[in-house]
Amino acid sequence: MFVGYHLSARKLEDPRERLAWRLFMLWWFGLAGTTLVSTVRNLLQLFGVADPGLNGTATYLNLLLVCAAVWGLSYYFLYLFTGNPRLLVPSLVFYGTVYVVLLYLITANLSATLDSGGAANGKSSPAWVLPALLLLIGPVFLGALGYLSLAFRIHDRSQQFRIVLVSGSILTWFLGSLLVMMLNASGAIGLRLLSQFLGLLAAIAVTWAYFPPLWIQRYLNVKPVQR
């Protein structure tokens, strides 16, 4: 949330660019929200509070936050690559559909993957989990790779620094989330905390990408963005 707040202070004159930037902010606010929800759930489980209702509520809330955040990031990349604001509605329809599909799949499987205390019972993840995750994050993962490739096409040092940090942090977060899911970490709090830690590192990296500390500005000869 700290990242989203500081980046939202950036002023853009073009309304199309301003919309894309605000949806980029949606990604960071959504990431902060899902990190907060997951942290509270993990702390409750550590203190022995295992309630199926709380776990289900956290799961549904996280799904909504993640889908909204990924949609915002997806549109931001689409606008960067095409400059076409008309892609806003198609991208919204796509991720809205993904949200509904995932909502159904999670609801259909949640009771089977939880024991009476509300904790994971150790069963393997359903076969749909990995394909669904790839459907959700695959497009923006490719977008982050494409964004990273821009660093090799420009010569401005500050822009290169910014692109590498932003795309690298997003890729790291996605890879960490994918790894946790592939390892079936539904009941492993340690791995979930690792995923949240990667999210925290990503937030710090992006903050430094746009507003680097003075020692980084001097050492790498880069400049912060103008607010």
GROMACS .gro file of C-alpha atoms in nm:
model
  227
    1MET     CA    1   0.000   0.000   0.000
    2PHE     CA    2   0.297   0.228   0.070
    3VAL     CA    3   0.411   0.171  -0.290
    4GLY     CA    4   0.071   0.244  -0.438
    5TYR     CA    5   0.034   0.560  -0.231
    6HIS     CA    6   0.368   0.703  -0.338
    7LEU     CA    7   0.333   0.607  -0.704
    8SER     CA    8  -0.017   0.756  -0.717
    9ALA     CA    9   0.139   1.097  -0.654
   10ARG     CA   10   0.280   1.096  -1.007
   11LYS     CA   11   0.102   1.349  -1.228
   12LEU     CA   12   0.025   1.268  -1.593
   13GLU     CA   13  -0.145   1.508  -1.833
   14ASP     CA   14  -0.273   1.257  -2.090
   15PRO     CA   15  -0.599   1.101  -1.958
   16ARG     CA   16  -0.521   0.771  -2.132
   17GLU     CA   17  -0.181   0.750  -1.968
   18ARG     CA   18  -0.336   0.853  -1.637
   19LEU     CA   19  -0.589   0.569  -1.660
   20ALA     CA   20  -0.319   0.313  -1.737
   21TRP     CA   21  -0.110   0.443  -1.447
   22ARG     CA   22  -0.404   0.422  -1.207
   23LEU     CA   23  -0.460   0.060  -1.306
   24PHE     CA   24  -0.091  -0.001  -1.243
   25MET     CA   25  -0.159   0.139  -0.895
   26LEU     CA   26  -0.447  -0.108  -0.865
   27TRP     CA   27  -0.191  -0.388  -0.896
   28TRP     CA   28   0.010  -0.262  -0.599
   29PHE     CA   29  -0.293  -0.186  -0.382
   30GLY     CA   30  -0.431  -0.530  -0.465
   31LEU     CA   31  -0.099  -0.693  -0.380
   32ALA     CA   32  -0.095  -0.508  -0.048
   33GLY     CA   33  -0.449  -0.619   0.024
   34THR     CA   34  -0.389  -0.987  -0.046
   35THR     CA   35  -0.067  -0.978   0.157
   36LEU     CA   36  -0.257  -0.829   0.452
   37VAL     CA   37  -0.537  -1.086   0.430
   38SER     CA   38  -0.294  -1.377   0.402
   39THR     CA   39  -0.082  -1.250   0.690
   40VAL     CA   40  -0.384  -1.222   0.920
   41ARG     CA   41  -0.498  -1.572   0.825
   42ASN     CA   42  -0.151  -1.717   0.886
   43LEU     CA   43  -0.124  -1.548   1.225
   44LEU     CA   44  -0.463  -1.680   1.329
   45GLN     CA   45  -0.359  -2.032   1.232
   46LEU     CA   46  -0.031  -1.997   1.421
   47PHE     CA   47  -0.229  -1.909   1.735
   48GLY     CA   48  -0.459  -2.206   1.688
   49VAL     CA   49  -0.758  -2.022   1.542
   50ALA     CA   50  -0.877  -2.254   1.265
   51ASP     CA   51  -1.225  -2.169   1.144
   52PRO     CA   52  -1.366  -2.291   0.808
   53GLY     CA   53  -1.568  -1.972   0.769
   54LEU     CA   54  -1.266  -1.747   0.818
   55ASN     CA   55  -1.054  -1.956   0.586
   56GLY     CA   56  -1.320  -1.954   0.316
   57THR     CA   57  -1.375  -1.580   0.350
   58ALA     CA   58  -1.001  -1.514   0.323
   59THR     CA   59  -0.980  -1.736   0.015
   60TYR     CA   60  -1.265  -1.557  -0.163
   61LEU     CA   61  -1.134  -1.213  -0.069
   62ASN     CA   62  -0.785  -1.301  -0.188
   63LEU     CA   63  -0.923  -1.427  -0.518
   64LEU     CA   64  -1.108  -1.100  -0.578
   65LEU     CA   65  -0.803  -0.890  -0.489
   66VAL     CA   66  -0.566  -1.096  -0.703
   67CYS     CA   67  -0.793  -1.095  -1.009
   68ALA     CA   68  -0.847  -0.719  -0.983
   69ALA     CA   69  -0.476  -0.656  -0.934
   70VAL     CA   70  -0.371  -0.879  -1.223
   71TRP     CA   71  -0.629  -0.713  -1.448
   72GLY     CA   72  -0.484  -0.372  -1.365
   73LEU     CA   73  -0.130  -0.487  -1.437
   74SER     CA   74  -0.240  -0.660  -1.758
   75TYR     CA   75  -0.404  -0.346  -1.895
   76TYR     CA   76  -0.100  -0.139  -1.800
   77PHE     CA   77   0.123  -0.368  -2.007
   78LEU     CA   78  -0.125  -0.375  -2.295
   79TYR     CA   79  -0.133   0.004  -2.304
   80LEU     CA   80   0.247   0.028  -2.289
   81PHE     CA   81   0.286  -0.204  -2.586
   82THR     CA   82  -0.006  -0.083  -2.802
   83GLY     CA   83  -0.111   0.261  -2.679
   84ASN     CA   84  -0.471   0.148  -2.740
   85PRO     CA   85  -0.715   0.238  -2.458
   86ARG     CA   86  -0.990   0.031  -2.624
   87LEU     CA   87  -0.829  -0.281  -2.479
   88LEU     CA   88  -0.961  -0.181  -2.136
   89VAL     CA   89  -1.302  -0.348  -2.178
   90PRO     CA   90  -1.178  -0.672  -2.343
   91SER     CA   91  -0.918  -0.716  -2.068
   92LEU     CA   92  -1.186  -0.654  -1.804
   93VAL     CA   93  -1.416  -0.913  -1.964
   94PHE     CA   94  -1.132  -1.166  -1.981
   95TYR     CA   95  -1.031  -1.134  -1.616
   96GLY     CA   96  -1.392  -1.108  -1.504
   97THR     CA   97  -1.451  -1.443  -1.671
   98VAL     CA   98  -1.137  -1.587  -1.513
   99TYR     CA   99  -1.260  -1.468  -1.173
  100VAL     CA  100  -1.600  -1.635  -1.213
  101VAL     CA  101  -1.442  -1.962  -1.330
  102LEU     CA  102  -1.195  -1.966  -1.040
  103LEU     CA  103  -1.470  -1.874  -0.796
  104TYR     CA  104  -1.670  -2.176  -0.908
  105LEU     CA  105  -1.372  -2.412  -0.897
  106ILE     CA  106  -1.264  -2.297  -0.551
  107THR     CA  107  -1.617  -2.322  -0.415
  108ALA     CA  108  -1.655  -2.671  -0.558
  109ASN     CA  109  -1.330  -2.788  -0.401
  110LEU     CA  110  -1.297  -2.587  -0.080
  111SER     CA  111  -1.498  -2.828   0.135
  112ALA     CA  112  -1.293  -3.122   0.006
  113THR     CA  113  -0.957  -2.962   0.089
  114LEU     CA  114  -1.041  -2.847   0.444
  115ASP     CA  115  -1.087  -3.054   0.756
  116SER     CA  116  -1.344  -2.982   1.025
  117GLY     CA  117  -1.109  -2.735   1.194
  118GLY     CA  118  -1.070  -2.520   0.886
  119ALA     CA  119  -0.711  -2.618   0.809
  120ALA     CA  120  -0.573  -2.797   0.505
  121ASN     CA  121  -0.610  -3.172   0.546
  122GLY     CA  122  -0.302  -3.262   0.345
  123LYS     CA  123  -0.479  -3.379   0.031
  124SER     CA  124  -0.311  -3.302  -0.296
  125SER     CA  125  -0.419  -2.997  -0.488
  126PRO     CA  126  -0.690  -3.053  -0.749
  127ALA     CA  127  -0.570  -3.107  -1.105
  128TRP     CA  128  -0.716  -2.773  -1.214
  129VAL     CA  129  -0.502  -2.559  -0.982
  130LEU     CA  130  -0.192  -2.524  -1.199
  131PRO     CA  131  -0.380  -2.464  -1.529
  132ALA     CA  132  -0.602  -2.209  -1.356
  133LEU     CA  133  -0.303  -2.029  -1.209
  134LEU     CA  134  -0.135  -2.019  -1.550
  135LEU     CA  135  -0.454  -1.879  -1.702
  136LEU     CA  136  -0.459  -1.606  -1.438
  137ILE     CA  137  -0.097  -1.497  -1.439
  138GLY     CA  138   0.027  -1.627  -1.775
  139PRO     CA  139  -0.064  -1.316  -1.981
  140VAL     CA  140   0.089  -1.070  -1.735
  141PHE     CA  141   0.395  -1.291  -1.690
  142LEU     CA  142   0.454  -1.267  -2.066
  143GLY     CA  143   0.383  -0.894  -2.042
  144ALA     CA  144   0.651  -0.857  -1.774
  145LEU     CA  145   0.898  -1.043  -1.996
  146GLY     CA  146   0.813  -0.813  -2.285
  147TYR     CA  147   0.854  -0.511  -2.059
  148LEU     CA  148   1.195  -0.638  -1.950
  149SER     CA  149   1.301  -0.665  -2.315
  150LEU     CA  150   1.250  -0.289  -2.350
  151ALA     CA  151   1.555  -0.235  -2.131
  152PHE     CA  152   1.773  -0.357  -2.419
  153ARG     CA  153   1.618  -0.117  -2.670
  154ILE     CA  154   1.663   0.212  -2.488
  155HIS     CA  155   1.977   0.395  -2.384
  156ASP     CA  156   1.855   0.611  -2.097
  157ARG     CA  157   2.017   0.476  -1.781
  158SER     CA  158   1.733   0.580  -1.549
  159GLN     CA  159   1.470   0.417  -1.769
  160GLN     CA  160   1.675   0.098  -1.797
  161PHE     CA  161   1.713   0.086  -1.419
  162ARG     CA  162   1.340   0.140  -1.372
  163ILE     CA  163   1.236  -0.124  -1.627
  164VAL     CA  164   1.471  -0.390  -1.490
  165LEU     CA  165   1.359  -0.339  -1.130
  166VAL     CA  166   0.986  -0.324  -1.207
  167SER     CA  167   0.977  -0.621  -1.444
  168GLY     CA  168   1.223  -0.820  -1.233
  169SER     CA  169   1.021  -0.772  -0.915
  170ILE     CA  170   0.696  -0.870  -1.086
  171LEU     CA  171   0.854  -1.180  -1.241
  172THR     CA  172   1.003  -1.280  -0.906
  173TRP     CA  173   0.669  -1.246  -0.731
  174PHE     CA  174   0.488  -1.451  -0.995
  175LEU     CA  175   0.754  -1.723  -0.994
  176GLY     CA  176   0.741  -1.741  -0.616
  177SER     CA  177   0.362  -1.773  -0.617
  178LEU     CA  178   0.378  -2.041  -0.885
  179LEU     CA  179   0.643  -2.233  -0.691
  180VAL     CA  180   0.435  -2.227  -0.373
  181MET     CA  181   0.133  -2.356  -0.564
  182MET     CA  182   0.330  -2.632  -0.737
  183LEU     CA  183   0.468  -2.747  -0.401
  184ASN     CA  184   0.113  -2.777  -0.271
  185ALA     CA  185   0.171  -2.524   0.005
  186SER     CA  186  -0.195  -2.498   0.105
  187GLY     CA  187  -0.105  -2.612   0.455
  188ALA     CA  188   0.257  -2.501   0.473
  189ILE     CA  189   0.260  -2.166   0.647
  190GLY     CA  190   0.636  -2.130   0.598
  191LEU     CA  191   0.607  -2.142   0.220
  192ARG     CA  192   0.314  -1.901   0.223
  193LEU     CA  193   0.520  -1.661   0.432
  194LEU     CA  194   0.801  -1.696   0.178
  195SER     CA  195   0.560  -1.594  -0.096
  196GLN     CA  196   0.454  -1.290   0.108
  197PHE     CA  197   0.818  -1.203   0.172
  198LEU     CA  198   0.880  -1.206  -0.204
  199GLY     CA  199   0.586  -0.970  -0.240
  200LEU     CA  200   0.743  -0.737   0.016
  201LEU     CA  201   1.075  -0.741  -0.171
  202ALA     CA  202   0.890  -0.666  -0.494
  203ALA     CA  203   0.724  -0.365  -0.332
  204ILE     CA  204   1.058  -0.230  -0.208
  205ALA     CA  205   1.219  -0.284  -0.549
  206VAL     CA  206   0.944  -0.095  -0.732
  207THR     CA  207   0.956   0.192  -0.484
  208TRP     CA  208   1.329   0.220  -0.549
  209ALA     CA  209   1.271   0.192  -0.923
  210TYR     CA  210   1.069   0.513  -0.931
  211PHE     CA  211   1.212   0.688  -0.623
  212PRO     CA  212   1.562   0.545  -0.567
  213PRO     CA  213   1.749   0.641  -0.247
  214LEU     CA  214   2.019   0.903  -0.284
  215TRP     CA  215   2.301   0.648  -0.254
  216ILE     CA  216   2.157   0.450  -0.546
  217GLN     CA  217   2.112   0.767  -0.751
  218ARG     CA  218   2.476   0.856  -0.697
  219TYR     CA  219   2.621   0.508  -0.739
  220LEU     CA  220   2.423   0.412  -1.052
  221ASN     CA  221   2.375   0.763  -1.189
  222VAL     CA  222   1.996   0.732  -1.210
  223LYS     CA  223   1.721   0.984  -1.145
  224PRO     CA  224   1.377   0.950  -0.981
  225VAL     CA  225   1.060   1.012  -1.178
  226GLN     CA  226   0.901   1.353  -1.158
  227ARG     CA  227   0.583   1.363  -0.952
   0.00000   0.00000   0.00000
